[in-house]
Amino acid sequence: MEPSSTRYTGTAIALHWLIALLLLGQFAFGLTLEDIPRGTPARGYYVNLHKSSGILIGLLILLRLGWRLTHRPPPLPRTTPRWQRRAAKFSHIALYVCMLALPLSGYLASNFSRHGIKFFNLVRWAPWGPDDKALYAFFNGAHHLFALLLALLVAIHVLAVAKHMLIDHDGLLLRMWPRRRGPLARAPSNLPMENR
Ligand code: HEM
Ligand code: HEM
């Protein structure tokens, strides 16, 4: 039987790292917005840039989710304990939920404010919702909360990968690392990782 791959597909890997980098930048961008005084032209300019890049990142996240739902991830090694399988599944779902909820909550908040979105400060998208302070505050609060939650989940995610690499020495990171030529590229998935 053809052995199944032990790595994510090239597309999944490219999307994972591209989106991770973009989210990191967008997160820092969001935090610096707090330092720009409200009511100034600079604030409107940078908030609209943040909204516009956030929408593009959101579309990329949708593409990634579509890819994920139509492509099976590589199976975990047979030796992976059940609790770890569950923890990985749960944390990956939570990461996807936050990745979707962040741009969505930002987009919804923007449409319950008279400012709407000026896409890259060039094209004005009139808000489709009423100028409603309570709804704006709700979705803005959700945006804030999901940003914090994503940061927390990513920290746990990175610690889990570090544990696999530095304590278990099972090479987990290679599953999400760009493919190298040679015997590591394809190997039977029923072997413990250290034997591959
Ligand atoms: C794609 C990922 C995104 C990330 C990681 C992100 C992250 C952040 C962060 C960390 C903040 C500062 C904390 C806060 O006040 O919540 C922020 C603020 C903000 N974000 Fe985003 N954001 C994203 C997408 C969007 C989108 C798509 C929109 C709107 C279309 C948006 C609109 C806003 C607005 C208006 C603020 C300022 C809120 C305020 O200061 O009252 N964001 N964002
Ligand atoms: C914003 C930052 C990040 C986000 C949102 C993120 C999100 C995700 C998600 C959702 C998955 C599951 C993939 C799937 O099954 O579709 C995943 C897998 C993975 N990520 Fe990240 N990630 C981030 C940063 C990182 C970093 C910095 C590392 C390295 C330390 C990393 C290493 C991995 C590895 C090795 C896997 C595969 C895990 C496995 O085989 O089960 N990620 N990531």
XYZ file of N, CA and C and ligand atoms in Angstrom:
674
model
N 0.848 -1.204 0.000
C 0.000 0.000 0.000
C 0.880 1.249 0.000
N 0.498 2.278 -0.725
C 1.245 3.540 -0.772
C 1.293 4.170 0.622
N 2.490 4.448 1.172
C 2.517 5.044 2.509
C 1.967 6.464 2.499
N 1.226 6.813 3.546
C 0.663 8.168 3.572
C 1.760 9.144 3.993
N 1.610 10.408 3.578
C 2.643 11.398 3.869
C 2.657 11.723 5.362
N 3.826 12.060 5.867
C 3.929 12.431 7.281
C 3.935 13.947 7.448
N 3.759 14.651 6.341
C 3.778 16.115 6.390
C 2.460 16.679 5.885
N 2.228 17.933 6.281
C 1.115 18.659 5.668
C 1.486 18.929 4.206
N 0.496 19.202 3.380
C 0.783 19.488 1.963
C 1.527 20.832 1.857
N 2.212 21.035 0.733
C 2.946 22.286 0.513
C 2.030 23.490 0.663
N 0.805 23.378 0.147
C -0.142 24.504 0.236
C -0.494 24.799 1.695
N -0.762 23.742 2.471
C -1.119 23.941 3.889
C 0.053 24.585 4.635
N 1.273 24.142 4.314
C 2.456 24.683 4.996
C 2.650 26.153 4.616
N 2.535 26.452 3.313
C 2.711 27.845 2.868
C 1.663 28.736 3.540
N 0.401 28.266 3.566
C -0.663 29.084 4.162
C -0.447 29.242 5.675
N -0.011 28.165 6.347
C 0.216 28.232 7.800
C 1.223 29.336 8.130
N 2.379 29.335 7.439
C 3.434 30.286 7.804
C 3.122 31.696 7.306
N 2.517 31.799 6.127
C 2.158 33.128 5.622
C 1.153 33.788 6.579
N 0.123 33.026 6.958
C -0.917 33.584 7.839
C -0.348 33.861 9.233
N 0.546 33.000 9.726
C 1.146 33.240 11.051
C 1.895 34.577 11.047
N 2.678 34.805 9.983
C 3.446 36.062 9.902
C 2.519 37.270 9.785
N 1.509 37.130 8.911
C 0.583 38.248 8.709
C -0.186 38.563 9.996
N -0.598 37.502 10.726
C -1.356 37.728 11.961
C -0.494 38.423 13.008
N 0.774 38.027 13.051
C 1.688 38.657 14.006
C 1.789 40.161 13.705
N 1.978 40.492 12.426
C 2.079 41.898 12.018
C 0.781 42.637 12.304
N -0.358 41.993 11.984
C -1.660 42.633 12.164
C -1.954 42.867 13.643
N -1.499 41.928 14.451
C -1.694 42.037 15.908
C -0.920 43.253 16.434
N 0.344 43.348 16.016
C 1.181 44.481 16.457
C 0.583 45.793 15.938
N 0.095 45.754 14.698
C -0.540 46.935 14.093
C -1.734 47.368 14.953
N -2.563 46.412 15.326
C -3.745 46.703 16.154
C -3.340 47.372 17.472
N -2.277 46.834 18.092
C -1.846 47.391 19.378
C -1.321 48.820 19.221
N -0.629 49.099 18.100
C -0.092 50.462 17.932
C -1.227 51.460 17.659
N -2.360 50.948 17.159
C -3.509 51.854 16.922
C -3.915 52.554 18.221
N -3.751 51.807 19.334
C -4.156 52.354 20.636
C -3.402 53.650 20.964
N -2.195 53.805 20.395
C -1.365 54.977 20.718
C -1.714 56.201 19.870
N -2.531 56.013 18.837
C -2.842 57.150 17.963
C -4.079 57.862 18.510
N -3.965 59.148 18.829
C -5.104 59.851 19.448
C -6.372 59.796 18.581
N -7.506 59.531 19.237
C -8.783 59.492 18.522
C -9.130 60.861 17.963
N -9.870 60.866 16.842
C -10.337 62.131 16.266
C -9.300 62.829 15.400
N -8.100 62.238 15.269
C -7.077 62.870 14.409
C -7.120 62.200 13.027
N -6.679 62.908 11.965
C -6.669 62.294 10.627
C -5.777 61.055 10.584
N -4.665 61.091 11.340
C -3.746 59.939 11.349
C -4.490 58.695 11.834
N -5.351 58.855 12.834
C -6.071 57.704 13.390
C -6.952 57.068 12.298
N -7.732 57.923 11.611
C -8.608 57.413 10.551
C -7.793 56.689 9.486
N -6.660 57.253 9.108
C -5.824 56.676 8.061
C -5.334 55.278 8.464
N -4.758 55.198 9.676
C -4.175 53.917 10.087
C -5.246 52.883 10.454
N -6.363 53.332 11.017
C -7.438 52.377 11.335
C -7.966 51.770 10.030
N -8.096 52.618 8.983
C -8.579 52.084 7.700
C -7.567 51.126 7.070
N -6.280 51.411 7.266
C -5.264 50.469 6.766
C -5.389 49.131 7.498
N -5.562 49.217 8.840
C -5.703 47.999 9.654
C -6.944 47.202 9.212
N -8.033 47.912 8.974
C -9.266 47.237 8.541
C -9.031 46.546 7.189
N -8.361 47.251 6.274
C -8.183 46.726 4.913
C -7.261 45.508 4.906
N -6.106 45.627 5.593
C -5.208 44.460 5.620
C -5.890 43.316 6.364
N -6.673 43.640 7.403
C -7.375 42.601 8.164
C -8.371 41.844 7.297
N -9.049 42.560 6.390
C -10.024 41.902 5.510
C -9.292 40.955 4.555
N -8.152 41.392 4.030
C -7.397 40.520 3.116
C -6.895 39.280 3.856
N -6.416 39.477 5.089
C -5.953 38.322 5.877
C -7.141 37.382 6.151
N -8.299 37.974 6.430
C -9.509 37.170 6.670
C -9.841 36.301 5.458
N -9.687 36.863 4.251
C -9.980 36.092 3.026
C -8.977 34.930 2.878
N -7.733 35.223 3.236
C -6.687 34.185 3.171
C -7.002 33.064 4.183
N -7.512 33.472 5.339
C -7.875 32.482 6.370
C -9.030 31.606 5.864
N -9.988 32.223 5.159
C -11.107 31.446 4.590
C -10.584 30.431 3.579
N -9.616 30.891 2.757
C -9.011 29.991 1.765
C -8.345 28.813 2.471
N -7.638 29.153 3.568
C -6.943 28.100 4.310
C -7.936 27.107 4.900
N -9.025 27.631 5.457
C -10.026 26.744 6.054
C -10.625 25.842 4.972
N -10.889 26.438 3.793
C -11.431 25.649 2.675
C -10.471 24.533 2.301
N -9.189 24.857 2.265
C -8.178 23.849 1.928
C -8.162 22.744 2.989
N -8.224 23.182 4.256
C -8.157 22.228 5.371
C -9.353 21.269 5.353
N -10.542 21.830 5.004
C -11.744 20.986 5.038
C -11.774 19.995 3.878
N -10.983 20.277 2.841
C -11.004 19.376 1.685
C -9.726 18.520 1.598
N -8.789 18.741 2.534
C -7.557 17.945 2.530
C -7.295 17.404 3.924
N -7.152 16.098 4.002
C -6.925 15.453 5.291
C -5.510 15.775 5.801
N -5.358 16.127 7.093
C -3.995 16.351 7.592
C -3.243 15.021 7.715
N -1.918 15.044 7.750
C -1.188 13.778 7.878
C -1.530 13.126 9.218
N -1.655 11.787 9.231
C -2.016 11.145 10.507
C -0.905 11.314 11.542
N -1.309 11.413 12.809
C -0.316 11.494 13.880
C 0.316 10.111 14.045
N 1.530 10.024 14.584
C 2.138 8.702 14.798
C 1.229 7.833 15.673
N 1.245 6.535 15.407
C 0.354 5.629 16.167
C 0.591 5.697 17.656
N 1.827 6.060 18.032
C 2.199 6.072 19.450
C 1.662 7.307 20.191
N 1.066 8.256 19.461
C 0.575 9.481 20.130
C -0.541 9.132 21.113
N -0.378 9.503 22.405
C -1.437 9.183 23.383
C -2.752 9.880 23.028
N -3.840 9.249 23.500
C -5.167 9.754 23.146
C -5.377 11.192 23.610
N -4.887 11.524 24.825
C -5.111 12.887 25.345
C -4.417 13.915 24.459
N -3.265 13.515 23.906
C -2.550 14.469 23.041
C -3.271 14.664 21.706
N -3.836 13.572 21.184
C -4.637 13.699 19.952
C -5.791 14.661 20.178
N -6.459 14.465 21.334
C -7.623 15.320 21.643
C -7.193 16.764 21.831
N -6.070 16.958 22.578
C -5.594 18.329 22.846
C -5.241 19.019 21.530
N -4.589 18.267 20.612
C -4.188 18.861 19.329
C -5.446 19.250 18.543
N -6.418 18.332 18.505
C -7.635 18.588 17.730
C -8.375 19.819 18.282
N -8.537 19.813 19.612
C -9.282 20.903 20.244
C -8.566 22.242 20.028
N -7.227 22.248 20.220
C -6.514 23.529 20.108
C -6.485 24.006 18.661
N -6.425 23.077 17.696
C -6.430 23.509 16.289
C -7.798 24.098 15.919
N -8.863 23.470 16.424
C -10.208 24.023 16.152
C -10.314 25.422 16.775
N -9.826 25.549 18.028
C -9.911 26.852 18.718
C -9.106 27.909 17.957
N -7.951 27.526 17.407
C -7.144 28.476 16.631
C -7.919 28.934 15.393
N -8.550 27.972 14.700
C -9.330 28.350 13.508
C -10.497 29.264 13.889
N -11.174 28.952 15.000
C -12.320 29.780 15.421
C -11.855 31.222 15.671
N -10.727 31.369 16.406
C -10.218 32.725 16.683
C -9.768 33.418 15.410
N -9.114 32.661 14.524
C -8.632 33.266 13.273
C -9.792 33.797 12.440
N -10.941 33.108 12.502
C -12.109 33.569 11.744
C -12.823 34.699 12.477
N -12.940 34.534 13.811
C -13.735 35.481 14.597
C -13.092 36.865 14.654
N -11.765 36.916 14.589
C -11.086 38.219 14.703
C -11.437 39.153 13.550
N -11.155 38.753 12.299
C -11.527 39.668 11.212
C -13.033 39.874 11.124
N -13.799 38.810 11.425
C -15.264 38.941 11.319
C -15.795 39.965 12.326
N -15.314 39.897 13.591
C -15.805 40.844 14.605
C -15.390 42.281 14.241
N -14.164 42.431 13.687
C -13.705 43.763 13.262
C -14.573 44.300 12.137
N -14.884 43.405 11.175
C -15.713 43.801 10.024
C -17.116 44.201 10.497
N -17.696 43.387 11.407
C -19.057 43.680 11.890
C -19.067 45.001 12.673
N -18.063 45.176 13.562
C -18.004 46.426 14.347
C -17.979 47.625 13.393
N -17.163 47.536 12.349
C -17.012 48.667 11.417
C -18.319 49.023 10.732
N -19.184 48.025 10.566
C -20.442 48.292 9.864
C -21.544 48.802 10.778
N -21.258 48.858 12.099
C -22.212 49.492 13.012
C -21.639 50.815 13.518
N -20.821 51.430 12.672
C -20.268 52.752 12.985
C -20.377 53.585 11.710
N -20.600 54.871 11.895
C -20.797 55.704 10.702
C -19.529 55.774 9.855
N -18.383 55.407 10.436
C -17.130 55.478 9.682
C -17.044 54.424 8.578
N -17.679 53.275 8.776
C -17.581 52.188 7.790
C -16.130 51.832 7.530
N -15.834 51.479 6.285
C -14.465 51.083 5.925
C -14.057 51.874 4.685
N -12.880 52.470 4.722
C -12.342 53.078 3.501
C -11.179 52.181 3.081
N -11.460 51.333 2.065
C -10.522 50.266 1.713
C -9.195 50.852 1.236
N -8.129 50.572 1.992
C -6.795 51.136 1.749
C -6.845 52.645 1.507
N -7.774 53.280 2.212
C -7.954 54.741 2.136
C -8.271 55.226 0.725
N -8.760 54.307 -0.131
C -9.038 54.678 -1.526
C -10.532 54.597 -1.847
N -11.146 53.463 -1.479
C -12.556 53.250 -1.841
C -13.386 53.204 -0.567
N -14.419 54.035 -0.497
C -15.254 54.025 0.709
C -16.366 52.994 0.582
N -16.393 52.076 1.540
C -17.498 51.111 1.586
C -18.457 51.629 2.644
N -19.595 52.134 2.197
C -20.564 52.680 3.149
C -21.019 51.554 4.079
N -21.184 51.826 5.383
C -21.629 50.755 6.293
C -23.023 50.276 5.919
N -23.261 48.948 6.002
C -24.602 48.444 5.700
C -25.483 48.415 6.940
N -24.883 48.703 8.118
C -25.670 48.686 9.361
C -25.886 50.100 9.879
N -26.756 50.241 10.891
C -26.974 51.571 11.491
C -25.791 51.973 12.367
N -25.645 53.273 12.610
C -24.607 53.757 13.519
C -25.102 53.480 14.941
N -24.728 52.333 15.494
C -25.291 51.868 16.770
C -24.154 51.652 17.770
N -24.093 52.516 18.762
C -22.959 52.494 19.702
C -22.885 51.175 20.474
N -24.057 50.644 20.851
C -24.052 49.417 21.656
C -23.534 48.238 20.821
N -24.020 48.123 19.566
C -23.567 47.015 18.709
C -22.086 47.164 18.387
N -21.668 48.422 18.151
C -20.251 48.663 17.869
C -19.415 48.202 19.072
N -19.838 48.609 20.265
C -19.075 48.261 21.473
C -19.043 46.735 21.653
N -20.159 46.060 21.331
C -20.208 44.601 21.479
C -19.189 43.929 20.566
N -19.216 44.287 19.278
C -18.311 43.612 18.330
C -16.861 44.059 18.534
N -16.683 45.317 18.951
C -15.329 45.785 19.238
C -14.761 45.043 20.460
N -15.623 44.839 21.458
C -15.216 44.073 22.650
C -14.860 42.646 22.261
N -15.666 42.068 21.348
C -15.386 40.693 20.886
C -14.044 40.671 20.151
N -13.798 41.708 19.354
C -12.529 41.798 18.606
C -11.351 41.783 19.588
N -11.485 42.568 20.624
C -10.454 42.676 21.649
C -10.249 41.313 22.334
N -11.363 40.684 22.689
C -11.312 39.402 23.409
C -10.687 38.302 22.542
N -11.097 38.238 21.259
C -10.553 37.200 20.373
C -9.067 37.437 20.098
N -8.659 38.730 20.105
C -7.230 39.017 19.908
C -6.436 38.449 21.093
N -6.957 38.667 22.298
C -6.271 38.146 23.494
C -6.250 36.622 23.485
N -7.399 36.035 23.132
C -7.528 34.577 23.123
C -6.578 33.959 22.090
N -6.491 34.597 20.915
C -5.596 34.067 19.874
C -4.147 34.116 20.366
N -3.778 35.236 21.012
C -2.399 35.349 21.510
C -2.120 34.229 22.514
N -3.097 33.948 23.367
C -2.930 32.902 24.382
C -2.801 31.521 23.726
N -3.683 31.261 22.759
C -3.666 29.955 22.077
C -2.362 29.749 21.300
N -1.881 30.844 20.658
C -0.638 30.723 19.886
C 0.524 30.448 20.844
N 0.510 31.101 22.016
C 1.583 30.855 22.995
C 1.570 29.380 23.413
N 0.385 28.827 23.675
C 0.283 27.412 24.070
C 0.747 26.515 22.923
N 0.307 26.886 21.696
C 0.660 26.158 20.475
C 2.191 26.062 20.328
N 2.860 27.200 20.508
C 4.321 27.235 20.340
C 4.991 26.453 21.473
N 4.452 26.568 22.690
C 5.032 25.802 23.808
C 4.884 24.299 23.564
N 3.724 23.907 22.999
C 3.503 22.469 22.725
C 4.514 21.986 21.683
N 4.734 22.796 20.630
C 5.708 22.389 19.599
C 7.104 22.306 20.234
N 7.444 23.293 21.094
C 8.763 23.295 21.743
C 8.924 22.043 22.606
N 7.862 21.652 23.289
C 7.927 20.443 24.137
C 8.225 19.210 23.270
N 7.524 19.119 22.135
C 7.762 17.974 21.232
C 9.198 17.966 20.723
N 9.685 19.153 20.384
C 11.030 19.217 19.781
C 12.123 19.018 20.826
N 11.983 19.677 21.993
C 13.104 19.715 22.937
C 13.041 18.620 23.992
N 11.834 18.139 24.305
C 11.730 17.122 25.359
C 11.472 15.737 24.742
N 10.476 15.674 23.830
C 10.150 14.368 23.229
C 11.085 14.026 22.060
N 11.718 15.043 21.492
C 12.611 14.849 20.323
C 11.917 14.035 19.221
N 10.654 14.354 18.938
C 9.940 13.559 17.932
C 9.801 14.272 16.579
N 10.456 15.426 16.433
C 10.488 16.098 15.126
C 9.130 16.604 14.649
N 8.215 16.918 15.562
C 6.860 17.342 15.163
C 6.876 18.536 14.199
N 7.816 19.446 14.421
C 7.855 20.663 13.602
C 8.021 20.336 12.117
N 8.664 19.197 11.818
C 8.905 18.827 10.411
C 7.601 18.606 9.654
N 6.537 18.263 10.390
C 5.239 18.053 9.722
C 4.731 19.346 9.097
N 5.184 20.475 9.652
C 4.698 21.771 9.176
C 5.852 22.581 8.590
N 6.955 21.922 8.268
C 8.123 22.639 7.751
C 8.253 22.349 6.262
N 8.671 23.338 5.442
C 8.772 23.085 3.998
C 9.573 21.830 3.689
N 9.088 21.117 2.674
C 9.623 19.798 2.320
C 11.094 19.864 1.900
N 11.861 18.939 2.452
C 13.244 18.799 1.987
C 13.288 17.593 1.077
N 14.206 17.608 0.111
C 14.357 16.430 -0.745
C 15.038 15.349 0.080
N 14.774 14.081 -0.255
C 15.465 13.002 0.449
C 14.488 12.112 1.179
N 14.995 11.189 1.987
C 14.147 10.168 2.583
C 13.131 10.704 3.586
N 13.377 11.927 4.132
C 12.417 12.451 5.113
C 11.109 12.890 4.466
N 11.178 13.159 3.144
C 10.011 13.727 2.471
C 8.803 12.803 2.560
N 9.004 11.512 2.397
C 7.903 10.565 2.512
C 8.359 9.384 3.351
N 7.600 9.047 4.340
C 7.987 7.902 5.158
C 6.729 7.281 5.715
N 6.751 5.984 6.023
C 5.545 5.356 6.570
C 5.145 6.041 7.870
N 3.830 6.280 8.019
C 3.386 7.040 9.169
C 3.165 6.151 10.389
N 3.358 4.832 10.231
C 3.094 3.986 11.385
C 4.325 3.813 12.261
N 5.450 4.425 11.850
C 6.650 4.333 12.671
C 6.682 5.494 13.640
N 7.275 5.300 14.852
C 7.468 6.463 15.707
C 8.351 7.459 14.968
N 8.156 8.774 15.228
C 8.835 9.774 14.420
C 10.346 9.632 14.469
N 10.902 9.210 15.644
C 12.359 9.184 15.740
C 12.964 8.117 14.823
N 12.128 7.145 14.323
C 12.662 6.099 13.448
C 12.556 6.465 11.987
N 11.947 7.632 11.681
C 11.718 7.934 10.271
C 12.944 8.533 9.633
C -7.175 39.676 10.691
C -6.812 39.768 11.860
C -6.900 40.937 12.810
C -6.144 41.019 13.940
C -5.103 40.016 14.430
C -6.530 42.255 14.613
C -5.984 42.667 15.810
C -6.317 43.832 16.471
C -5.769 44.246 17.746
C -4.752 43.455 18.572
C -6.327 45.430 18.071
C -6.066 46.275 19.343
C -6.840 45.752 20.492
C -8.313 46.074 20.401
O -8.689 47.213 20.615
O -9.091 45.158 20.087
C -7.246 45.789 17.004
C -8.002 46.940 16.951
C -8.900 47.223 15.963
N -9.239 46.429 14.887
Fe -8.350 44.685 14.370
N -7.491 42.894 13.882
C -7.757 42.133 12.758
C -8.682 42.423 11.761
C -9.510 43.535 11.741
C -10.516 43.830 10.735
C -10.827 42.948 9.512
C -11.124 44.994 11.101
C -12.256 45.753 10.420
C -12.677 45.560 9.196
C -10.497 45.451 12.327
C -10.830 46.613 13.013
C -10.220 47.080 14.155
C -10.511 48.352 14.789
C -11.545 49.401 14.318
C -9.685 48.448 15.912
C -9.594 49.616 16.906
C -10.516 49.412 18.024
C -10.436 50.565 18.988
O -9.341 51.046 19.285
O -11.496 50.955 19.448
N -9.519 44.542 12.694
N -7.215 44.786 16.050
C -0.252 33.136 14.517
C 0.461 32.051 14.701
C -0.004 30.637 14.419
C -1.247 30.153 14.148
C -2.569 30.923 14.054
C -1.121 28.705 13.938
C -2.169 27.850 13.656
C -2.056 26.496 13.439
C -3.146 25.608 13.127
C -4.623 26.023 13.028
C -2.641 24.369 12.963
C -3.427 23.111 12.614
C -3.271 22.872 11.162
C -4.367 22.020 10.582
O -4.532 20.854 10.959
O -5.048 22.549 9.701
C -1.207 24.450 13.157
C -0.335 23.394 13.072
C 1.003 23.474 13.377
N 1.696 24.618 13.758
Fe 0.973 26.470 13.921
N 0.197 28.354 14.096
C 0.912 29.500 14.396
C 2.267 29.593 14.649
C 3.114 28.517 14.731
C 4.509 28.588 15.134
C 5.255 29.881 15.548
C 4.998 27.314 15.094
C 6.372 26.826 15.444
C 6.890 26.922 16.636
C 3.918 26.440 14.630
C 4.028 25.098 14.413
C 3.008 24.262 14.001
C 3.173 22.828 13.765
C 4.453 22.012 13.921
C 1.917 22.339 13.387
C 1.547 20.887 13.047
C 1.040 20.216 14.294
C 0.616 18.780 14.005
O 1.271 18.119 13.232
O -0.387 18.345 14.568
N 2.785 27.207 14.431
N -0.885 25.764 13.448
